[in-house]
Amino acid sequence: MHLLIVLAHPEKKSFNAHLAQQAQDTWRAQGHQATVLDLYAEQFEPREGDWHYSSRLDAGHFDTMQEQRHHWHQQALPRDVERHIELLLRADALILQFPFWWFGAPAILKGWMDRVFVYGGLYQSQRRHERGIMRGKKALVVSTAGASAQACAANGRDGDMRLLLWPILHSLHYIGFEVLEPYLIHGVRSGLAGEAQAQQRSALEQRILDYRARLMGWEQWPAIPFNRQQDFTEELSLKPGAPSYSPFVRHLP
Ligand SMILES: Cc1cc2nc3c(=O)[nH]c(=O)nc-3n(C[C@H](O)[C@H](O)[C@H](O)COP(=O)(O)O)c2cc1C
């Protein structure tokens, strides 16, 4: 079993980098392979744009999807994108590790998805969702927030963090992953000192122990339900009586 951990944090000594390391160690201790792809360390370029494409289908108009597909078929994708796709295809499991920044993922991770989940290669109309290229592989989002668990709860001041992650979770499902319930660590505050810092450190140490134990029980980690193709009409609306698993895909009142 090969685990790919994609880390999006600018600081090597951060708690997020530590979590990525913990996942790698836990996975390896069980005799598996684990690779950390550190986007900042690689200085990954998150902006998609025409300058990445060397053998343009249409030099006069940059159509991102068409150029992605064309370069995938020509085996002419940018070298970093090619390498990251190889890592994804080789992996049996994926972890996205990032701090919660402005109610979502850091821009470098969004850009990674924009550039690496290439049209024609990692998805196309007939290969999406439960028929996606990544079918049979599991993906887990692990994210830390500065705000407390209460503030990030469904009735909390900052809004439901689990729900705010839906675009990322859904994107992973879109390319075929079985998406696991995200692992969220709240109250990771910076700038603490003295007793408050000591208290946070001991709380986070407990979370790391819990995270490692959960990783060791990877097979039991619950998956998020998504609607299947058969739940939708030809116009792609939820059929009456079909289950709704998220406020993002719900029955109209
Ligand atoms: C640009 C930026 C945006 C942030 N936005 C949020 C946010 O929307 N919600 C939140 O709870 N914390 C937010 N934070 C706090 C971070 O989530 C927190 O510092 C981080 O999870 C701590 O992990 P680290 O020590 O690995 O950096 C933000 C921090 C930064 C730098």
PDB file of C-alpha atoms and ligand atoms in Angstrom:
ATOM      1  CA  MET A   1       0.000   0.000   0.000  1.00  0.00           C
ATOM      2  CA  HIS A   2       1.366   3.353  -1.008  1.00  0.00           C
ATOM      3  CA  LEU A   3       0.239   6.557   0.713  1.00  0.00           C
ATOM      4  CA  LEU A   4       0.781   9.971  -0.847  1.00  0.00           C
ATOM      5  CA  ILE A   5       0.618  12.909   1.572  1.00  0.00           C
ATOM      6  CA  VAL A   6       0.268  16.299  -0.083  1.00  0.00           C
ATOM      7  CA  LEU A   7       1.379  18.986   2.354  1.00  0.00           C
ATOM      8  CA  ALA A   8       0.459  22.637   1.869  1.00  0.00           C
ATOM      9  CA  HIS A   9       2.261  24.651   4.543  1.00  0.00           C
ATOM     10  CA  PRO A  10       5.104  27.152   4.175  1.00  0.00           C
ATOM     11  CA  GLU A  11       6.892  26.188   7.416  1.00  0.00           C
ATOM     12  CA  LYS A  12       8.773  22.907   7.812  1.00  0.00           C
ATOM     13  CA  LYS A  13       8.491  23.095  11.631  1.00  0.00           C
ATOM     14  CA  SER A  14       4.737  23.757  11.594  1.00  0.00           C
ATOM     15  CA  PHE A  15       2.151  21.561  13.259  1.00  0.00           C
ATOM     16  CA  ASN A  16       0.832  20.672   9.805  1.00  0.00           C
ATOM     17  CA  ALA A  17       4.272  19.508   8.657  1.00  0.00           C
ATOM     18  CA  HIS A  18       4.489  17.501  11.887  1.00  0.00           C
ATOM     19  CA  LEU A  19       1.147  15.842  11.130  1.00  0.00           C
ATOM     20  CA  ALA A  20       2.363  14.920   7.647  1.00  0.00           C
ATOM     21  CA  GLN A  21       5.468  13.380   9.195  1.00  0.00           C
ATOM     22  CA  GLN A  22       3.346  11.493  11.728  1.00  0.00           C
ATOM     23  CA  ALA A  23       1.216  10.033   8.966  1.00  0.00           C
ATOM     24  CA  GLN A  24       4.294   8.993   7.010  1.00  0.00           C
ATOM     25  CA  ASP A  25       5.908   7.374  10.080  1.00  0.00           C
ATOM     26  CA  THR A  26       2.701   5.554  11.065  1.00  0.00           C
ATOM     27  CA  TRP A  27       2.186   4.249   7.570  1.00  0.00           C
ATOM     28  CA  ARG A  28       5.793   3.100   7.198  1.00  0.00           C
ATOM     29  CA  ALA A  29       5.772   1.465  10.635  1.00  0.00           C
ATOM     30  CA  GLN A  30       3.085  -0.832   9.262  1.00  0.00           C
ATOM     31  CA  GLY A  31       5.317  -1.898   6.404  1.00  0.00           C
ATOM     32  CA  HIS A  32       3.725   0.355   3.783  1.00  0.00           C
ATOM     33  CA  GLN A  33       5.235   3.024   1.573  1.00  0.00           C
ATOM     34  CA  ALA A  34       4.515   6.687   2.199  1.00  0.00           C
ATOM     35  CA  THR A  35       5.653   9.770   0.294  1.00  0.00           C
ATOM     36  CA  VAL A  36       5.276  13.396   1.378  1.00  0.00           C
ATOM     37  CA  LEU A  37       4.797  15.838  -1.466  1.00  0.00           C
ATOM     38  CA  ASP A  38       5.650  19.192   0.106  1.00  0.00           C
ATOM     39  CA  LEU A  39       4.238  21.817  -2.256  1.00  0.00           C
ATOM     40  CA  TYR A  40       6.000  24.799  -0.682  1.00  0.00           C
ATOM     41  CA  ALA A  41       9.348  22.992  -0.472  1.00  0.00           C
ATOM     42  CA  GLU A  42       9.029  22.262  -4.190  1.00  0.00           C
ATOM     43  CA  GLN A  43       7.999  25.860  -4.831  1.00  0.00           C
ATOM     44  CA  PHE A  44       5.053  24.473  -6.728  1.00  0.00           C
ATOM     45  CA  GLU A  45       3.573  27.054  -9.129  1.00  0.00           C
ATOM     46  CA  PRO A  46      -0.149  27.152  -8.278  1.00  0.00           C
ATOM     47  CA  ARG A  47      -1.244  29.376 -11.161  1.00  0.00           C
ATOM     48  CA  GLU A  48      -2.654  27.595 -14.173  1.00  0.00           C
ATOM     49  CA  GLY A  49      -1.861  29.480 -17.377  1.00  0.00           C
ATOM     50  CA  ASP A  50      -0.805  29.332 -21.011  1.00  0.00           C
ATOM     51  CA  TRP A  51       2.940  29.540 -20.259  1.00  0.00           C
ATOM     52  CA  HIS A  52       2.892  25.956 -18.957  1.00  0.00           C
ATOM     53  CA  TYR A  53       1.930  24.515 -22.331  1.00  0.00           C
ATOM     54  CA  SER A  54       4.574  23.988 -24.970  1.00  0.00           C
ATOM     55  CA  SER A  55       2.679  22.394 -27.870  1.00  0.00           C
ATOM     56  CA  ARG A  56      -0.490  24.454 -28.040  1.00  0.00           C
ATOM     57  CA  LEU A  57      -3.593  23.190 -29.776  1.00  0.00           C
ATOM     58  CA  ASP A  58      -4.669  26.801 -30.302  1.00  0.00           C
ATOM     59  CA  ALA A  59      -1.997  29.451 -29.852  1.00  0.00           C
ATOM     60  CA  GLY A  60      -4.534  32.260 -30.286  1.00  0.00           C
ATOM     61  CA  HIS A  61      -6.904  31.398 -27.462  1.00  0.00           C
ATOM     62  CA  PHE A  62      -5.999  29.594 -24.249  1.00  0.00           C
ATOM     63  CA  ASP A  63      -8.751  27.090 -23.498  1.00  0.00           C
ATOM     64  CA  THR A  64      -7.509  25.483 -20.310  1.00  0.00           C
ATOM     65  CA  MET A  65      -9.484  22.248 -20.502  1.00  0.00           C
ATOM     66  CA  GLN A  66      -8.670  21.609 -24.163  1.00  0.00           C
ATOM     67  CA  GLU A  67      -4.964  22.331 -23.671  1.00  0.00           C
ATOM     68  CA  GLN A  68      -4.848  20.085 -20.599  1.00  0.00           C
ATOM     69  CA  ARG A  69      -6.414  17.232 -22.539  1.00  0.00           C
ATOM     70  CA  HIS A  70      -4.235  17.794 -25.594  1.00  0.00           C
ATOM     71  CA  HIS A  71      -1.020  17.898 -23.554  1.00  0.00           C
ATOM     72  CA  TRP A  72      -2.060  14.807 -21.594  1.00  0.00           C
ATOM     73  CA  HIS A  73      -2.509  12.876 -24.845  1.00  0.00           C
ATOM     74  CA  GLN A  74       0.716  14.277 -26.298  1.00  0.00           C
ATOM     75  CA  GLN A  75       2.521  13.375 -23.056  1.00  0.00           C
ATOM     76  CA  ALA A  76       3.602  16.997 -23.034  1.00  0.00           C
ATOM     77  CA  LEU A  77       2.253  18.159 -19.662  1.00  0.00           C
ATOM     78  CA  PRO A  78       4.570  20.273 -17.527  1.00  0.00           C
ATOM     79  CA  ARG A  79       7.203  18.093 -15.816  1.00  0.00           C
ATOM     80  CA  ASP A  80       6.010  18.827 -12.271  1.00  0.00           C
ATOM     81  CA  VAL A  81       2.393  18.066 -13.163  1.00  0.00           C
ATOM     82  CA  GLU A  82       3.435  14.832 -14.887  1.00  0.00           C
ATOM     83  CA  ARG A  83       5.404  13.760 -11.818  1.00  0.00           C
ATOM     84  CA  HIS A  84       2.555  14.590  -9.433  1.00  0.00           C
ATOM     85  CA  ILE A  85       0.071  12.664 -11.580  1.00  0.00           C
ATOM     86  CA  GLU A  86       2.422   9.672 -11.542  1.00  0.00           C
ATOM     87  CA  LEU A  87       2.533   9.871  -7.745  1.00  0.00           C
ATOM     88  CA  LEU A  88      -1.261  10.032  -7.605  1.00  0.00           C
ATOM     89  CA  LEU A  89      -1.712   7.101  -9.960  1.00  0.00           C
ATOM     90  CA  ARG A  90       0.833   5.027  -8.050  1.00  0.00           C
ATOM     91  CA  ALA A  91      -0.735   5.765  -4.649  1.00  0.00           C
ATOM     92  CA  ASP A  92      -3.458   3.630  -3.081  1.00  0.00           C
ATOM     93  CA  ALA A  93      -4.326   6.367  -0.624  1.00  0.00           C
ATOM     94  CA  LEU A  94      -4.066  10.132  -0.491  1.00  0.00           C
ATOM     95  CA  ILE A  95      -3.940  12.576   2.412  1.00  0.00           C
ATOM     96  CA  LEU A  96      -4.320  16.307   1.853  1.00  0.00           C
ATOM     97  CA  GLN A  97      -2.697  18.052   4.812  1.00  0.00           C
ATOM     98  CA  PHE A  98      -3.271  21.772   5.223  1.00  0.00           C
ATOM     99  CA  PRO A  99      -4.151  24.571   7.656  1.00  0.00           C
ATOM    100  CA  PHE A 100      -7.598  26.107   7.300  1.00  0.00           C
ATOM    101  CA  TRP A 101      -6.959  29.507   5.753  1.00  0.00           C
ATOM    102  CA  TRP A 102      -9.814  31.900   5.150  1.00  0.00           C
ATOM    103  CA  PHE A 103     -12.375  29.135   5.467  1.00  0.00           C
ATOM    104  CA  GLY A 104     -10.706  26.911   2.908  1.00  0.00           C
ATOM    105  CA  ALA A 105      -7.395  25.486   1.747  1.00  0.00           C
ATOM    106  CA  PRO A 106      -4.280  27.591   1.139  1.00  0.00           C
ATOM    107  CA  ALA A 107      -4.125  28.845  -2.452  1.00  0.00           C
ATOM    108  CA  ILE A 108      -1.190  26.574  -3.284  1.00  0.00           C
ATOM    109  CA  LEU A 109      -3.377  23.516  -2.753  1.00  0.00           C
ATOM    110  CA  LYS A 110      -6.264  24.877  -4.822  1.00  0.00           C
ATOM    111  CA  GLY A 111      -3.748  25.641  -7.564  1.00  0.00           C
ATOM    112  CA  TRP A 112      -2.358  22.123  -7.275  1.00  0.00           C
ATOM    113  CA  MET A 113      -5.834  20.759  -7.946  1.00  0.00           C
ATOM    114  CA  ASP A 114      -6.349  23.184 -10.853  1.00  0.00           C
ATOM    115  CA  ARG A 115      -3.124  22.114 -12.534  1.00  0.00           C
ATOM    116  CA  VAL A 116      -2.775  18.439 -11.576  1.00  0.00           C
ATOM    117  CA  PHE A 117      -6.350  17.140 -11.872  1.00  0.00           C
ATOM    118  CA  VAL A 118      -6.108  17.506 -15.643  1.00  0.00           C
ATOM    119  CA  TYR A 119      -9.085  17.225 -17.943  1.00  0.00           C
ATOM    120  CA  GLY A 120      -8.838  14.258 -20.287  1.00  0.00           C
ATOM    121  CA  GLY A 121      -6.389  12.559 -17.937  1.00  0.00           C
ATOM    122  CA  LEU A 122      -7.763  12.521 -14.402  1.00  0.00           C
ATOM    123  CA  TYR A 123     -11.370  13.086 -15.392  1.00  0.00           C
ATOM    124  CA  GLN A 124     -13.600  13.226 -18.448  1.00  0.00           C
ATOM    125  CA  SER A 125     -17.344  13.013 -18.978  1.00  0.00           C
ATOM    126  CA  GLN A 126     -17.499   9.229 -18.873  1.00  0.00           C
ATOM    127  CA  ARG A 127     -14.959   8.910 -16.076  1.00  0.00           C
ATOM    128  CA  ARG A 128     -16.257  10.839 -13.078  1.00  0.00           C
ATOM    129  CA  HIS A 129     -17.589  10.200  -9.582  1.00  0.00           C
ATOM    130  CA  GLU A 130     -18.074   6.486  -8.953  1.00  0.00           C
ATOM    131  CA  ARG A 131     -16.601   5.801 -12.416  1.00  0.00           C
ATOM    132  CA  GLY A 132     -13.642   8.118 -11.825  1.00  0.00           C
ATOM    133  CA  ILE A 133     -10.024   7.341 -12.585  1.00  0.00           C
ATOM    134  CA  MET A 134      -9.140   7.146  -8.870  1.00  0.00           C
ATOM    135  CA  ARG A 135     -11.804   4.510  -8.181  1.00  0.00           C
ATOM    136  CA  GLY A 136     -10.689   2.056  -5.501  1.00  0.00           C
ATOM    137  CA  LYS A 137      -8.395   4.566  -3.783  1.00  0.00           C
ATOM    138  CA  LYS A 138      -9.167   6.412  -0.559  1.00  0.00           C
ATOM    139  CA  ALA A 139      -8.576  10.082   0.173  1.00  0.00           C
ATOM    140  CA  LEU A 140      -8.494  11.854   3.518  1.00  0.00           C
ATOM    141  CA  VAL A 141      -8.481  15.571   4.260  1.00  0.00           C
ATOM    142  CA  VAL A 142      -6.614  16.529   7.443  1.00  0.00           C
ATOM    143  CA  SER A 143      -6.891  20.170   8.389  1.00  0.00           C
ATOM    144  CA  THR A 144      -6.157  22.374  11.380  1.00  0.00           C
ATOM    145  CA  ALA A 145      -8.046  25.512  12.383  1.00  0.00           C
ATOM    146  CA  GLY A 146      -7.161  28.297  14.744  1.00  0.00           C
ATOM    147  CA  ALA A 147     -10.771  28.583  15.886  1.00  0.00           C
ATOM    148  CA  SER A 148     -12.258  26.329  18.548  1.00  0.00           C
ATOM    149  CA  ALA A 149     -14.326  23.209  17.869  1.00  0.00           C
ATOM    150  CA  GLN A 150     -17.390  25.114  19.095  1.00  0.00           C
ATOM    151  CA  ALA A 151     -16.793  28.029  16.706  1.00  0.00           C
ATOM    152  CA  CYS A 152     -16.336  25.582  13.790  1.00  0.00           C
ATOM    153  CA  ALA A 153     -19.395  23.456  14.647  1.00  0.00           C
ATOM    154  CA  ALA A 154     -22.619  23.452  12.626  1.00  0.00           C
ATOM    155  CA  ASN A 155     -24.067  26.082  14.980  1.00  0.00           C
ATOM    156  CA  GLY A 156     -20.790  27.879  15.583  1.00  0.00           C
ATOM    157  CA  ARG A 157     -19.841  31.479  14.894  1.00  0.00           C
ATOM    158  CA  ASP A 158     -17.376  30.621  12.111  1.00  0.00           C
ATOM    159  CA  GLY A 159     -19.715  28.305  10.239  1.00  0.00           C
ATOM    160  CA  ASP A 160     -19.573  24.541   9.840  1.00  0.00           C
ATOM    161  CA  MET A 161     -15.955  23.716   8.934  1.00  0.00           C
ATOM    162  CA  ARG A 162     -16.855  20.237   7.733  1.00  0.00           C
ATOM    163  CA  LEU A 163     -19.351  21.809   5.326  1.00  0.00           C
ATOM    164  CA  LEU A 164     -16.904  24.482   4.172  1.00  0.00           C
ATOM    165  CA  LEU A 165     -14.584  21.683   3.053  1.00  0.00           C
ATOM    166  CA  TRP A 166     -17.230  20.251   0.729  1.00  0.00           C
ATOM    167  CA  PRO A 167     -15.730  21.703  -2.489  1.00  0.00           C
ATOM    168  CA  ILE A 168     -12.462  19.874  -1.784  1.00  0.00           C
ATOM    169  CA  LEU A 169     -14.151  16.676  -0.637  1.00  0.00           C
ATOM    170  CA  HIS A 170     -16.434  16.737  -3.660  1.00  0.00           C
ATOM    171  CA  SER A 171     -13.518  17.373  -6.040  1.00  0.00           C
ATOM    172  CA  LEU A 172     -11.771  14.279  -4.690  1.00  0.00           C
ATOM    173  CA  HIS A 173     -14.954  12.300  -5.179  1.00  0.00           C
ATOM    174  CA  TYR A 174     -15.320  13.821  -8.669  1.00  0.00           C
ATOM    175  CA  ILE A 175     -12.086  12.186  -9.814  1.00  0.00           C
ATOM    176  CA  GLY A 176     -13.136   8.888  -8.258  1.00  0.00           C
ATOM    177  CA  PHE A 177     -11.696   8.720  -4.771  1.00  0.00           C
ATOM    178  CA  GLU A 178     -13.595   7.169  -1.934  1.00  0.00           C
ATOM    179  CA  VAL A 179     -13.483  10.163   0.399  1.00  0.00           C
ATOM    180  CA  LEU A 180     -13.103   9.555   4.110  1.00  0.00           C
ATOM    181  CA  GLU A 181     -14.593  11.641   6.911  1.00  0.00           C
ATOM    182  CA  PRO A 182     -12.091  14.512   7.298  1.00  0.00           C
ATOM    183  CA  TYR A 183      -9.850  14.677  10.347  1.00  0.00           C
ATOM    184  CA  LEU A 184     -10.129  18.167  11.799  1.00  0.00           C
ATOM    185  CA  ILE A 185      -8.072  19.627  14.611  1.00  0.00           C
ATOM    186  CA  HIS A 186      -9.410  22.841  16.085  1.00  0.00           C
ATOM    187  CA  GLY A 187      -7.919  25.408  18.414  1.00  0.00           C
ATOM    188  CA  VAL A 188      -4.422  25.326  16.886  1.00  0.00           C
ATOM    189  CA  ARG A 189      -3.625  28.859  17.898  1.00  0.00           C
ATOM    190  CA  SER A 190      -0.402  30.684  17.264  1.00  0.00           C
ATOM    191  CA  GLY A 191       1.339  33.206  19.497  1.00  0.00           C
ATOM    192  CA  LEU A 192       0.530  31.468  22.778  1.00  0.00           C
ATOM    193  CA  ALA A 193       2.910  31.595  25.740  1.00  0.00           C
ATOM    194  CA  GLY A 194       3.184  30.185  29.249  1.00  0.00           C
ATOM    195  CA  GLU A 195       0.346  28.091  30.631  1.00  0.00           C
ATOM    196  CA  ALA A 196      -1.884  28.518  27.556  1.00  0.00           C
ATOM    197  CA  GLN A 197       0.910  27.246  25.323  1.00  0.00           C
ATOM    198  CA  ALA A 198       1.595  24.268  27.601  1.00  0.00           C
ATOM    199  CA  GLN A 199      -2.114  23.399  27.658  1.00  0.00           C
ATOM    200  CA  GLN A 200      -2.354  23.566  23.885  1.00  0.00           C
ATOM    201  CA  ARG A 201       0.760  21.452  23.474  1.00  0.00           C
ATOM    202  CA  SER A 202      -0.617  18.704  25.669  1.00  0.00           C
ATOM    203  CA  ALA A 203      -4.016  18.811  23.912  1.00  0.00           C
ATOM    204  CA  LEU A 204      -2.325  18.543  20.509  1.00  0.00           C
ATOM    205  CA  GLU A 205      -0.127  15.672  21.683  1.00  0.00           C
ATOM    206  CA  GLN A 206      -3.319  13.799  22.550  1.00  0.00           C
ATOM    207  CA  ARG A 207      -4.736  14.543  19.108  1.00  0.00           C
ATOM    208  CA  ILE A 208      -1.596  13.191  17.479  1.00  0.00           C
ATOM    209  CA  LEU A 209      -1.907   9.956  19.427  1.00  0.00           C
ATOM    210  CA  ASP A 210      -5.541   9.734  18.373  1.00  0.00           C
ATOM    211  CA  TYR A 211      -4.663  10.496  14.739  1.00  0.00           C
ATOM    212  CA  ARG A 212      -1.963   7.828  14.664  1.00  0.00           C
ATOM    213  CA  ALA A 213      -4.360   5.280  16.159  1.00  0.00           C
ATOM    214  CA  ARG A 214      -6.987   6.204  13.577  1.00  0.00           C
ATOM    215  CA  LEU A 215      -4.452   5.811  10.783  1.00  0.00           C
ATOM    216  CA  MET A 216      -3.571   2.359  12.048  1.00  0.00           C
ATOM    217  CA  GLY A 217      -7.250   1.488  11.690  1.00  0.00           C
ATOM    218  CA  TRP A 218      -7.360   2.975   8.163  1.00  0.00           C
ATOM    219  CA  GLU A 219      -9.640   0.225   6.874  1.00  0.00           C
ATOM    220  CA  GLN A 220     -12.290   1.165   9.458  1.00  0.00           C
ATOM    221  CA  TRP A 221     -12.174   4.904   8.734  1.00  0.00           C
ATOM    222  CA  PRO A 222     -15.730   5.905   7.742  1.00  0.00           C
ATOM    223  CA  ALA A 223     -16.316   7.164   4.212  1.00  0.00           C
ATOM    224  CA  ILE A 224     -18.516  10.113   3.265  1.00  0.00           C
ATOM    225  CA  PRO A 225     -21.610   9.121   1.303  1.00  0.00           C
ATOM    226  CA  PHE A 226     -22.170  10.839  -2.046  1.00  0.00           C
ATOM    227  CA  ASN A 227     -25.062  10.486  -4.431  1.00  0.00           C
ATOM    228  CA  ARG A 228     -24.558   8.013  -7.239  1.00  0.00           C
ATOM    229  CA  GLN A 229     -25.325   8.618 -10.899  1.00  0.00           C
ATOM    230  CA  GLN A 230     -28.585   6.686 -10.584  1.00  0.00           C
ATOM    231  CA  ASP A 231     -29.837   9.250  -8.010  1.00  0.00           C
ATOM    232  CA  PHE A 232     -30.073  11.936 -10.715  1.00  0.00           C
ATOM    233  CA  THR A 233     -32.463  12.565 -13.577  1.00  0.00           C
ATOM    234  CA  GLU A 234     -31.197  13.022 -17.151  1.00  0.00           C
ATOM    235  CA  GLU A 235     -31.128  16.763 -16.430  1.00  0.00           C
ATOM    236  CA  LEU A 236     -28.896  15.990 -13.431  1.00  0.00           C
ATOM    237  CA  SER A 237     -31.398  16.925 -10.738  1.00  0.00           C
ATOM    238  CA  LEU A 238     -31.809  14.823  -7.637  1.00  0.00           C
ATOM    239  CA  LYS A 239     -34.614  12.357  -8.252  1.00  0.00           C
ATOM    240  CA  PRO A 240     -37.598  12.527  -5.892  1.00  0.00           C
ATOM    241  CA  GLY A 241     -36.975  10.017  -3.127  1.00  0.00           C
ATOM    242  CA  ALA A 242     -33.215   9.886  -3.687  1.00  0.00           C
ATOM    243  CA  PRO A 243     -31.150  10.412  -0.556  1.00  0.00           C
ATOM    244  CA  SER A 244     -29.579  13.802   0.120  1.00  0.00           C
ATOM    245  CA  TYR A 245     -26.253  13.592   1.921  1.00  0.00           C
ATOM    246  CA  SER A 246     -25.316  17.251   1.990  1.00  0.00           C
ATOM    247  CA  PRO A 247     -26.987  20.672   1.981  1.00  0.00           C
ATOM    248  CA  PHE A 248     -25.047  21.213  -1.271  1.00  0.00           C
ATOM    249  CA  VAL A 249     -27.138  18.570  -3.040  1.00  0.00           C
ATOM    250  CA  ARG A 250     -30.608  18.679  -1.539  1.00  0.00           C
ATOM    251  CA  HIS A 251     -34.247  18.461  -2.504  1.00  0.00           C
ATOM    252  CA  LEU A 252     -35.882  21.766  -3.322  1.00  0.00           C
ATOM    253  CA  PRO A 253     -38.564  22.788  -0.816  1.00  0.00           C
TER     254      PRO A 253
HETATM  255  C1  LIG B   1      -3.883  33.339   6.033  1.00  0.00           C
HETATM  256  C2  LIG B   1      -4.503  32.683   7.234  1.00  0.00           C
HETATM  257  C3  LIG B   1      -5.872  32.495   7.260  1.00  0.00           C
HETATM  258  C4  LIG B   1      -6.461  31.831   8.331  1.00  0.00           C
HETATM  259  N1  LIG B   1      -7.807  31.631   8.300  1.00  0.00           N
HETATM  260  C5  LIG B   1      -8.389  30.918   9.300  1.00  0.00           C
HETATM  261  C6  LIG B   1      -9.770  30.601   9.240  1.00  0.00           C
HETATM  262  O1  LIG B   1     -10.491  30.942   8.300  1.00  0.00           O
HETATM  263  N2  LIG B   1     -10.323  29.909  10.275  1.00  0.00           N
HETATM  264  C7  LIG B   1      -9.561  29.504  11.357  1.00  0.00           C
HETATM  265  O2  LIG B   1     -10.089  28.866  12.243  1.00  0.00           O
HETATM  266  N3  LIG B   1      -8.226  29.760  11.411  1.00  0.00           N
HETATM  267  C8  LIG B   1      -7.621  30.447  10.417  1.00  0.00           C
HETATM  268  N4  LIG B   1      -6.269  30.698  10.457  1.00  0.00           N
HETATM  269  C9  LIG B   1      -5.475  30.089  11.548  1.00  0.00           C
HETATM  270  C10 LIG B   1      -4.818  28.788  11.062  1.00  0.00           C
HETATM  271  O3  LIG B   1      -5.785  27.843  10.682  1.00  0.00           O
HETATM  272  C11 LIG B   1      -3.903  28.186  12.135  1.00  0.00           C
HETATM  273  O4  LIG B   1      -2.929  29.141  12.424  1.00  0.00           O
HETATM  274  C12 LIG B   1      -3.264  26.905  11.669  1.00  0.00           C
HETATM  275  O5  LIG B   1      -4.231  25.891  11.494  1.00  0.00           O
HETATM  276  C13 LIG B   1      -2.258  26.425  12.670  1.00  0.00           C
HETATM  277  O6  LIG B   1      -1.506  25.351  12.121  1.00  0.00           O
HETATM  278  P1  LIG B   1       0.067  25.521  11.886  1.00  0.00           P
HETATM  279  O7  LIG B   1       0.671  25.744  13.259  1.00  0.00           O
HETATM  280  O8  LIG B   1       0.532  24.245  11.261  1.00  0.00           O
HETATM  281  O9  LIG B   1       0.262  26.718  11.012  1.00  0.00           O
HETATM  282  C14 LIG B   1      -5.666  31.376   9.422  1.00  0.00           C
HETATM  283  C15 LIG B   1      -4.279  31.601   9.401  1.00  0.00           C
HETATM  284  C16 LIG B   1      -3.705  32.255   8.322  1.00  0.00           C
HETATM  285  C17 LIG B   1      -2.211  32.466   8.311  1.00  0.00           C
END
